[in-house]
XYZ file of C-alpha atoms in Angstrom:
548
model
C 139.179 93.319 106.790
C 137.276 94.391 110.026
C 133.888 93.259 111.195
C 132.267 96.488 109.393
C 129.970 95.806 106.855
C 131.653 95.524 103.084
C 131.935 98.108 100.775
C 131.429 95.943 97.440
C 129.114 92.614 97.417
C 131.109 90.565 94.353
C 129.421 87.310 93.226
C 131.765 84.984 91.346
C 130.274 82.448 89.289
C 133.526 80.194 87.392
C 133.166 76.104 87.423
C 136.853 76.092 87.361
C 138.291 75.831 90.894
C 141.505 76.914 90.461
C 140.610 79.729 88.359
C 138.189 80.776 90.918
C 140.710 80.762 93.361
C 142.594 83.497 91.071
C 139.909 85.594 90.533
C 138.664 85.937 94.172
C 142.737 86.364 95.196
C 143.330 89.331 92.451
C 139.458 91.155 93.780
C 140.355 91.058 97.357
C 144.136 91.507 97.392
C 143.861 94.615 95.318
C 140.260 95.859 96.492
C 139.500 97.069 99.709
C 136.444 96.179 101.725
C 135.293 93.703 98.951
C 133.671 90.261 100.142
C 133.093 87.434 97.117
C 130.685 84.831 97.638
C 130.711 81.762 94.893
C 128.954 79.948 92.915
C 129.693 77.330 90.217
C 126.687 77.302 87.888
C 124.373 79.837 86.098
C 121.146 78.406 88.358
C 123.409 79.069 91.808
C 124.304 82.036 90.433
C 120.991 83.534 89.416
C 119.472 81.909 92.935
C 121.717 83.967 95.110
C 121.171 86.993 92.451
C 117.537 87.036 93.173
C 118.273 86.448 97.729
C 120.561 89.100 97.939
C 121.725 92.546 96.167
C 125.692 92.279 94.832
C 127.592 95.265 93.317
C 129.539 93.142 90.404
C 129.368 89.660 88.734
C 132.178 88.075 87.888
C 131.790 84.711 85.748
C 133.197 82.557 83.397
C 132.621 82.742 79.782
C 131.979 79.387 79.756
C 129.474 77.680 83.113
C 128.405 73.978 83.262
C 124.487 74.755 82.548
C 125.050 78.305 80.182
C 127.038 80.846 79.522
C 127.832 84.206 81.233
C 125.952 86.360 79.877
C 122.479 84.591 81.111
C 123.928 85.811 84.361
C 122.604 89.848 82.858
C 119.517 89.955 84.584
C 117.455 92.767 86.453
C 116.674 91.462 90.788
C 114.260 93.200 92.825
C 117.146 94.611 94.386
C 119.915 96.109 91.784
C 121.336 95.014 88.301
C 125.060 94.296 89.124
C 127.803 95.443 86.779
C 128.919 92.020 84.974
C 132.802 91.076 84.277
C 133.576 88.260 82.085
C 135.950 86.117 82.081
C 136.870 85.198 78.275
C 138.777 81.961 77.541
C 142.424 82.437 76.564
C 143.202 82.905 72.648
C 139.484 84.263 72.003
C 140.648 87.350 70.431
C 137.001 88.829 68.526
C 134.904 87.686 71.906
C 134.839 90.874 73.787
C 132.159 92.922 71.782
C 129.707 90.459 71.699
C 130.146 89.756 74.993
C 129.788 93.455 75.672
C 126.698 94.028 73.393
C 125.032 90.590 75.155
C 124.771 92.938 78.270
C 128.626 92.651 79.794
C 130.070 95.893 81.212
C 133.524 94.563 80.490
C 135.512 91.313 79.766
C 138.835 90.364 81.204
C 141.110 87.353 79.332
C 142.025 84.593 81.336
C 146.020 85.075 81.213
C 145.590 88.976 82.659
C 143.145 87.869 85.785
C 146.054 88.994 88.203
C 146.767 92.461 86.577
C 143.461 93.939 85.168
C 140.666 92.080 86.832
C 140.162 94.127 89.961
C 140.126 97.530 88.298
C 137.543 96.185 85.705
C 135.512 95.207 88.548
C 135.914 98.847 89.947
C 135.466 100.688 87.152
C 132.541 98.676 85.823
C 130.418 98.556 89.384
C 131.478 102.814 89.104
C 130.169 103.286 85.570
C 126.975 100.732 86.331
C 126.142 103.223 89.507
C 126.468 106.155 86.933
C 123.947 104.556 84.544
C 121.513 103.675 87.324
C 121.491 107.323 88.787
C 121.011 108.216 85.359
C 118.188 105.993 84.422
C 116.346 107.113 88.114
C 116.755 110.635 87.242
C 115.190 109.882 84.062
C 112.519 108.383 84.960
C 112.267 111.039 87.886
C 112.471 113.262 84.985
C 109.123 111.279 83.098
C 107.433 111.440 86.289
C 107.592 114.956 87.211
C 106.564 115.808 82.923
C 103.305 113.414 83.546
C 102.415 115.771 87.605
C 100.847 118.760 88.183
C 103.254 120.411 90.419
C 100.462 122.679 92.268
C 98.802 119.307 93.532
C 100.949 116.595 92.836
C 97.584 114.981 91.046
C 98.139 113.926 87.279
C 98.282 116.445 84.653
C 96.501 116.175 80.714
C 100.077 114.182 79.745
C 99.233 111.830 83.112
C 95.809 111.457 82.265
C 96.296 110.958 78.280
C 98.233 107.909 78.969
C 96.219 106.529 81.385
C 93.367 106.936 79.570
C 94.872 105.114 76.326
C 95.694 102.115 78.957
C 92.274 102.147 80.677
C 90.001 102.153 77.601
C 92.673 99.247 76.356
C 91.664 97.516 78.902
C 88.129 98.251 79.151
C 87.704 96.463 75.786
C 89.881 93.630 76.208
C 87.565 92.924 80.068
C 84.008 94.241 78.890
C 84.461 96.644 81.885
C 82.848 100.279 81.796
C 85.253 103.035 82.325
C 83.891 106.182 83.569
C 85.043 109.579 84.028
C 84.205 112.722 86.673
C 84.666 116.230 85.240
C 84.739 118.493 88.747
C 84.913 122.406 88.664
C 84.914 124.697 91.937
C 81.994 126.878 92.413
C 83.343 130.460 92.356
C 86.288 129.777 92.361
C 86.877 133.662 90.608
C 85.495 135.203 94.485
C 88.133 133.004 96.187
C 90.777 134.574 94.051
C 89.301 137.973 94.121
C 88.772 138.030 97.745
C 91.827 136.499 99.400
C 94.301 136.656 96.643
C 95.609 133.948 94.097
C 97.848 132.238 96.637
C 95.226 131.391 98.875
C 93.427 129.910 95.396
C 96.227 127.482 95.515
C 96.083 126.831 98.668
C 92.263 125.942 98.161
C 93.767 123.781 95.255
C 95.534 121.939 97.009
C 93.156 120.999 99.368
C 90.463 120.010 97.188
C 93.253 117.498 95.144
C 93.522 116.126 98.933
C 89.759 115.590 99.330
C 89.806 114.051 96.007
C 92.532 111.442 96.476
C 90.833 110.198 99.915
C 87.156 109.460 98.233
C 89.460 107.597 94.767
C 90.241 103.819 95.277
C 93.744 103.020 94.233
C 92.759 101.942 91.187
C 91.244 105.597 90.243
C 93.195 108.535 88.769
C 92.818 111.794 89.920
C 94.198 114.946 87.554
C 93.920 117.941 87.184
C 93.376 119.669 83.554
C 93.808 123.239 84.348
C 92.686 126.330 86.511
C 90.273 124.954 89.222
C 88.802 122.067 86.918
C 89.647 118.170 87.377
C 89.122 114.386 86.293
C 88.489 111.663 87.986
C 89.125 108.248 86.339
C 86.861 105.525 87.200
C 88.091 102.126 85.753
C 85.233 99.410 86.110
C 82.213 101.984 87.593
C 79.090 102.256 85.559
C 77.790 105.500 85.188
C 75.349 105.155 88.848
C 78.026 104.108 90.242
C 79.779 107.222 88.561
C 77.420 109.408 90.095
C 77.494 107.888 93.405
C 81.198 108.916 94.190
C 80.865 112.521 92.465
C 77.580 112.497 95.326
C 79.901 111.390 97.703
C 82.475 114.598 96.482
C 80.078 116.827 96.614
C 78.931 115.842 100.724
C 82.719 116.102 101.406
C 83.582 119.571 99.909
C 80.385 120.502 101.316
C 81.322 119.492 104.623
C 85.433 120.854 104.434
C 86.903 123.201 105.652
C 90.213 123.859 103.454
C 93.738 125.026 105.619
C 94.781 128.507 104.077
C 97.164 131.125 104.454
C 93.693 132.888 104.983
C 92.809 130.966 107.565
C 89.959 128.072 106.945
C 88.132 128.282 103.156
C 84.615 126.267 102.122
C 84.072 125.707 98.772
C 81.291 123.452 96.471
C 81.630 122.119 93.395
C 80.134 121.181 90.608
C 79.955 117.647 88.915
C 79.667 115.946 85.541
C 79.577 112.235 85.066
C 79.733 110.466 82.025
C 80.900 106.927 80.413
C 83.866 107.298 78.425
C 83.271 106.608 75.353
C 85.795 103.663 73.296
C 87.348 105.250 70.688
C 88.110 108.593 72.885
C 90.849 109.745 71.481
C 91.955 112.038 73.774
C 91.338 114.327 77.556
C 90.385 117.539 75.323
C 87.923 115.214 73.625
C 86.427 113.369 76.974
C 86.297 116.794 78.774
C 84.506 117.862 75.789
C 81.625 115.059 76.313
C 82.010 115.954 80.095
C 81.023 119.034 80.033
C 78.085 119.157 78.637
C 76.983 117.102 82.060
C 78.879 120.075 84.027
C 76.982 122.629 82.486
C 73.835 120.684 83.167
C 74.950 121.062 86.830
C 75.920 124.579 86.978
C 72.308 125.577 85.332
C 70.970 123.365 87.807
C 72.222 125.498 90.555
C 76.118 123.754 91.525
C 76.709 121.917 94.102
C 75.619 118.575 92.130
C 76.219 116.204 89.536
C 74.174 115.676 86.532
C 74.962 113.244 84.064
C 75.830 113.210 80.461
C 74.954 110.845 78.113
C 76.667 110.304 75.128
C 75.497 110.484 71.764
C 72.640 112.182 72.556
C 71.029 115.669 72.814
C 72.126 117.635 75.965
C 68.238 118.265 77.004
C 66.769 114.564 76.914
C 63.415 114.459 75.509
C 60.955 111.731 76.375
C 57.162 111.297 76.204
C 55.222 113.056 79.331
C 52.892 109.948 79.314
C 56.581 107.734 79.923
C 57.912 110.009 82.782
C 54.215 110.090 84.447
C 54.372 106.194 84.330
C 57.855 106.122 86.033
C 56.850 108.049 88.572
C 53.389 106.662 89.687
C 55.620 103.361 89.483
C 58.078 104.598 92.020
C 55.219 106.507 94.543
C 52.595 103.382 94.114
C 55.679 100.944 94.157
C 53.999 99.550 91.731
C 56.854 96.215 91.268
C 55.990 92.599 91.321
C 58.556 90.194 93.516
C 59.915 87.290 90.334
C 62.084 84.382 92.338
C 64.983 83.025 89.545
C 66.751 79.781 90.592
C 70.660 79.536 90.927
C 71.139 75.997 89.255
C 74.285 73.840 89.919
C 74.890 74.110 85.782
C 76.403 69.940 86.180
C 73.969 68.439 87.804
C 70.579 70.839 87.724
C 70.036 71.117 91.633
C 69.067 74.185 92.997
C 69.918 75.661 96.959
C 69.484 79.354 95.918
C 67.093 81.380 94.354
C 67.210 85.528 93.519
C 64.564 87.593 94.057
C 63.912 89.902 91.596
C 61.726 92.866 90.816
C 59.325 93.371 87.751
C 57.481 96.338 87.040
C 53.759 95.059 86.773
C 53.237 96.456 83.321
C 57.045 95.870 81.874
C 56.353 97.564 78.164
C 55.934 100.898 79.638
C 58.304 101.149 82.665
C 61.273 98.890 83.544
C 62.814 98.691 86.960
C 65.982 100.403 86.013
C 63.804 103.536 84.804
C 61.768 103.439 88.174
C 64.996 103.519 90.106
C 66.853 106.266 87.856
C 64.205 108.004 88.506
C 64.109 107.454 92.610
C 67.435 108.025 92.411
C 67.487 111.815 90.367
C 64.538 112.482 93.171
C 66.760 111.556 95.662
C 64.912 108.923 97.202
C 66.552 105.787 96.286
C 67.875 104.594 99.874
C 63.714 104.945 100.799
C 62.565 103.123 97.643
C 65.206 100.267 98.111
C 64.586 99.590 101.562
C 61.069 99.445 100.565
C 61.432 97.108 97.922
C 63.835 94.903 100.052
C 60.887 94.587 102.792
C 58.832 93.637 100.026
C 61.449 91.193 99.177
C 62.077 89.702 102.157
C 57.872 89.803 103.087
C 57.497 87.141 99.729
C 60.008 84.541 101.127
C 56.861 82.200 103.059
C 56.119 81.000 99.499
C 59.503 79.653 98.841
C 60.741 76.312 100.086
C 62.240 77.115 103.853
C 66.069 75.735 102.816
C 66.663 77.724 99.468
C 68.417 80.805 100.047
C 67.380 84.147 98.415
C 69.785 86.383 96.961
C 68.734 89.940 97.273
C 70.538 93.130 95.713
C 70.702 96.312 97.563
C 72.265 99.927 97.020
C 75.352 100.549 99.362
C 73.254 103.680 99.973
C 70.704 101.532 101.776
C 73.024 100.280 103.886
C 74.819 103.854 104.825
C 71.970 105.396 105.124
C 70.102 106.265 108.296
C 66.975 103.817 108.167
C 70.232 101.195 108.232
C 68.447 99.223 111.594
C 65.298 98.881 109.697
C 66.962 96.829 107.243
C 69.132 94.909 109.631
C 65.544 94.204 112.029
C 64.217 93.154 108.405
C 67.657 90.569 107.220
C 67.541 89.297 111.085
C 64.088 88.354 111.366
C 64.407 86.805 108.040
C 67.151 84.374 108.512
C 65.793 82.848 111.347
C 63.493 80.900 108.975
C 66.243 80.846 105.830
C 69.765 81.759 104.421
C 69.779 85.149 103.217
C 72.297 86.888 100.713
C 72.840 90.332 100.293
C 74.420 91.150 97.051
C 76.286 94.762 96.202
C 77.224 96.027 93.033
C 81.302 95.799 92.838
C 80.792 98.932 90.486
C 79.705 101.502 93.065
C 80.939 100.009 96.349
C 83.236 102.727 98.371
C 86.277 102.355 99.130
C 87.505 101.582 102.314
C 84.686 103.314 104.044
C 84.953 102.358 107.577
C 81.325 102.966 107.931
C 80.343 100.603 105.549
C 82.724 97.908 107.085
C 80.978 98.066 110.478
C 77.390 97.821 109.385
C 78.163 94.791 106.967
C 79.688 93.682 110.217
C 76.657 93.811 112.316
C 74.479 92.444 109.572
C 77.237 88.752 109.372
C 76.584 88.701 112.988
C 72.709 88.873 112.176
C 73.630 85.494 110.039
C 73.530 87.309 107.028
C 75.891 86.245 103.953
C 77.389 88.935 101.633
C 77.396 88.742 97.522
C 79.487 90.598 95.352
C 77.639 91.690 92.302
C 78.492 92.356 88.331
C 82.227 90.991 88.631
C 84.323 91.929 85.771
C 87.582 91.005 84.343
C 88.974 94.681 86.297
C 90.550 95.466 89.178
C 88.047 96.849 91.178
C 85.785 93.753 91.683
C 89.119 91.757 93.044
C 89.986 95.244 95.143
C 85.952 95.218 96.661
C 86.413 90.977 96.865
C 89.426 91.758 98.837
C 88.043 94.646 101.120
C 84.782 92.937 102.192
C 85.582 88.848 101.775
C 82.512 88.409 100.140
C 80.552 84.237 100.722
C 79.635 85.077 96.889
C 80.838 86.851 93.427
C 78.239 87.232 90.584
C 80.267 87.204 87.619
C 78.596 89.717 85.072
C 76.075 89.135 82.358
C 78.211 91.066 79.990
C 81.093 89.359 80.341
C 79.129 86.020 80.711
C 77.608 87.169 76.788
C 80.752 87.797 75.642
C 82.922 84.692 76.584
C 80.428 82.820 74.362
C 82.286 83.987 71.210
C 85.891 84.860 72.287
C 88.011 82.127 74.448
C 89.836 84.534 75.810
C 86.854 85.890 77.847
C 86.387 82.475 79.078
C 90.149 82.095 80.263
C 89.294 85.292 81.913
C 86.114 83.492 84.034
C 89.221 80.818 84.263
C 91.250 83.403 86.505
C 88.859 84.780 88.031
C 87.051 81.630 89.085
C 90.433 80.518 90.487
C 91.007 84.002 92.311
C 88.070 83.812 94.226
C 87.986 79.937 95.197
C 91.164 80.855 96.253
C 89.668 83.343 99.084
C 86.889 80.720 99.426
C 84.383 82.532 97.695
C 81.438 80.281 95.499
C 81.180 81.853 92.020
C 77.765 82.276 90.146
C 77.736 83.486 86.431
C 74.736 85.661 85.508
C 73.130 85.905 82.172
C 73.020 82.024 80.709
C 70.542 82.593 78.849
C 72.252 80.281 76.216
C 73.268 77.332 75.675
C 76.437 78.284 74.006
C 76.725 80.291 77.546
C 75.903 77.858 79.715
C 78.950 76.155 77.963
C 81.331 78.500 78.000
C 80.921 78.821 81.812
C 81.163 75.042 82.125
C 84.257 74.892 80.745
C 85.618 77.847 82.879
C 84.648 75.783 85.845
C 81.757 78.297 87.202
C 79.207 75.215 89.007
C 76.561 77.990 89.633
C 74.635 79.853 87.207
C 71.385 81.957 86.674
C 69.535 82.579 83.792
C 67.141 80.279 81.351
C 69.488 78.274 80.385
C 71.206 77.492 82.977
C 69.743 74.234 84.268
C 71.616 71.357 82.072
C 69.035 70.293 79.262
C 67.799 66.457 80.454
């Protein structure tokens, strides 16, 4: 052989030294370009199986610590046609040895005449199977693709949605779901012809993969009409990225055979219900919210809710209330102590709003409704000022945990909150705590200004953590001091351990980054003792100071 690189990588496991010596004699005298590296034992074997990618196996039937055939596995880098060597007089051994996963078997006496042309013929035929098998699954691929935009199709988004909602149930995580359609889409057609349409296609499944995380699923269902798949976003959060669609297609121009194309679209957002059965029934929910935004003039999302009435009726006294609430800010400033749920102390404390008269408006409905007026970044900042004005009647060494909108922060009035944080933290530690739900992803913007507000001495929080993947993808993107584990999952580990092996995990995942864990909602015993035995120290709620 020359100093080229082999042709065939053969790993020989055999115990037997002299018959080892045979074997590797009959594979290299009558092979060419073949080089055999040895091992003596199943666990040798399988270590340099899982180092380094071989062609062929060849072992004895028979190893010190197991048998051949536990030699059949599946690396990271091939599965390796395996040869057996089967003891001498063992007439009825070959099929099993062929159904436990052996591409051929060889008898001990006939080493010398037929072992090298098994090897061959088996690596030949195991090559044949694995092109096979990738062209199958190419095959499964391609069926599950739209091949305009290379973005799921229904068959994609059917089984992802089976998996999602699966999962959703097992975690207590919201799944939500974006139905987008292009404003006149028809004129584009009409006017520049239908290739240009895909063309404009094409570019809006671009502008659609760059606002998903990696952990969303983008399709689309037919014509100029797509989903987006939002695994662990609540239905604001929902809205926020179809908001943050709507700015980019706003703002794009699309590359044509025309020449440069600007389109809008329209949005509908809408929690996906548990038991959807399928993407004809979840569009069928979803549109209802689209047509709500095409009415409402496109260019927008509206929002569906499920199970009820398209047109929402509530009582004009209710919706006056809500929205002298939000222009008279009419919210009270409640502090709630973080307790170490062992020993009772308390070093943090979150500041919370409460509507001054809470049977007739709650703070969620005064911010839905800032949001749908489109001044939530305004109204938040305000109510973080107001926040951050209470803190002189708190002891100086507590921290205060404060929530804010990642619109606040993105928004223009950004160094009016980051004068506010600064000044504050000269006297205190102060926590700013965003919703894992409707963070963006990767947004580069975002990244700089919680930047400049860590230099200010501020610490970061990572709200409503779930048992998804999105809360460990935000924990990941933006290293977080803190992670509030959710009330809902908090609620629900108090009757089903394996919610509480799920804090387990998740406690240990974050420690790991160096990241203190508080559980939200114990406001039971029975949950203040679920999260004691999943390790969370820190809690919030009534009950969790330990009873004396």
């Amino acid at each position: 052989m020359d100093g080229s690189t082999p042709l065939l990588q053969v790993l020989l496991v055999c115990a037997d030294t002299r018959l080892a010596e045979r074997c590797d004699h009959a594979v290299t005298t009558e092979l060419q370009g073949v080089e055999v590296t040895r091992a003596s034992t199943v666990a040798a074997g399988c270590a340099l199986l899982e180092a380094r990618a071989f062609d062929a196996i060849v072992a004895h039937h028979t190893l010190p610590d197991g048998g051949a055939t536990d030699l059949a596995i599946t690396t990271d880098h091939t599965e390796p046609a395996l040869v057996i060597i089967s003891p001498r007089g063992s007439v009825n051994s070959g099929p099993p040895l062929i159904r436990a996963g052996a591409q051929d078997y060889v008898r001990t006496a006939h080493v010398e005449s037929d072992l090298a042309r098994s090897v061959r013929f088996s690596v030949e035929r195991q090559r044949l199977r694995e092109a096979l098998r990738g062209a199958n699954r190419r095959l499964v691929e391609l069926a599950a693709l739209d091949s305009l935009t290379g973005l799921a199709n229904r068959r994609g988004l059917q089984d992802r949605l089976r998996v999602e909602l699966a999962r959703a149930s097992r975690d207590a995580a919201p799944v939500c779901a974006l139905v987008v359609d292009l404003d006149r889409f028809k004129d584009i057609n009409d006017t520049h012809g239908h290739a240009t349409g895909d063309d404009v296609l094409v570019g809006v499944g671009a502008v659609l993969r760059r606002i998903a995380r990696s952990s969303d699923l983008v399709g689309r269902v037919g014509g100029d009409e797509f989903v987006v798949l939002l695994p662990d976003v609540n239905l604001l959060g929902a809205r926020v990225v179809g908001e943050r669609l709507c700015a980019r297609m706003r703002e794009a121009a699309l590359d044509t055979r025309s020449g440069p194309v600007s389109v809008t679209c329209s949005v509908g957002a809408i929690v996906v219900p548990p038991k959807t059965d399928s993407v004809t029934e979840l569009l069928g929910h979803a549109r209802v919210a689209l047509a709500m935004s095409k009415r409402g003039g496109r260019d927008r999302v509206s929002i569906g809710r499920i199970g009820r009435a398209p047109r929402l009726r509530r009582s004009p006294r209710r919706i006056t209330l809500i929205e002298r609430s939000v222009d008279e800010g009419r919210l009270t400033v409640h502090a709630e102590p973080i307790h170490d749920m062992f020993t009772g102390d308390v070093s943090a404390m979150e500041l919370r709003l409460r509507s001054s008269n809470t049977q007739e408006v709650s703070t969620a409905s005064v911010l839905a409704a800032a949001f749908n007026a489109g001044s939530l970044a305004d109204l938040d900042l305000a109510y973080l000022q107001t926040r951050l004005d209470s803190l002189d009647a708190y002891p100086a060494l507590v921290a205060a945990h404060i929530s804010v909108f990642p619109q606040t922060l993105l928004g223009d009035r950004f160094q009016a909150v980051l004068d506010a944080t600064q000044r504050a933290t000269q006297h205190r530690p102060v926590v700013l705590g965003l919703n894992a739900s409707i963070l963006p992803a990767n947004d580069a913007k975002l990244r700089d200004r919680l930047y400049a507000l860590r230099a200010a001495g501020v610490k970061l929080e990572l709200l409503d953590v779930g048992g998804g993947r999105g809360a460990v993808d935000a924990a990941l993107q933006l290293r977080p001091e803190y992670a509030r584990l959710s009330a809902d999952l908090v609620a629900m580990a108090v009757h089903d351990p394996e919610r509480v092996s799920a804090c387990v995990r998740i406690r240990r995942l974050l420690s790991a980054m160096r990241i203190t864990v508080i559980a939200d909602g114990v406001d039971s015993a029975p949950a203040a003792a679920a999260m004691r035995e999943a390790g969370v120290q820190w809690g919030l709620g009534a009950a969790s100071r330990p009873a004396t």
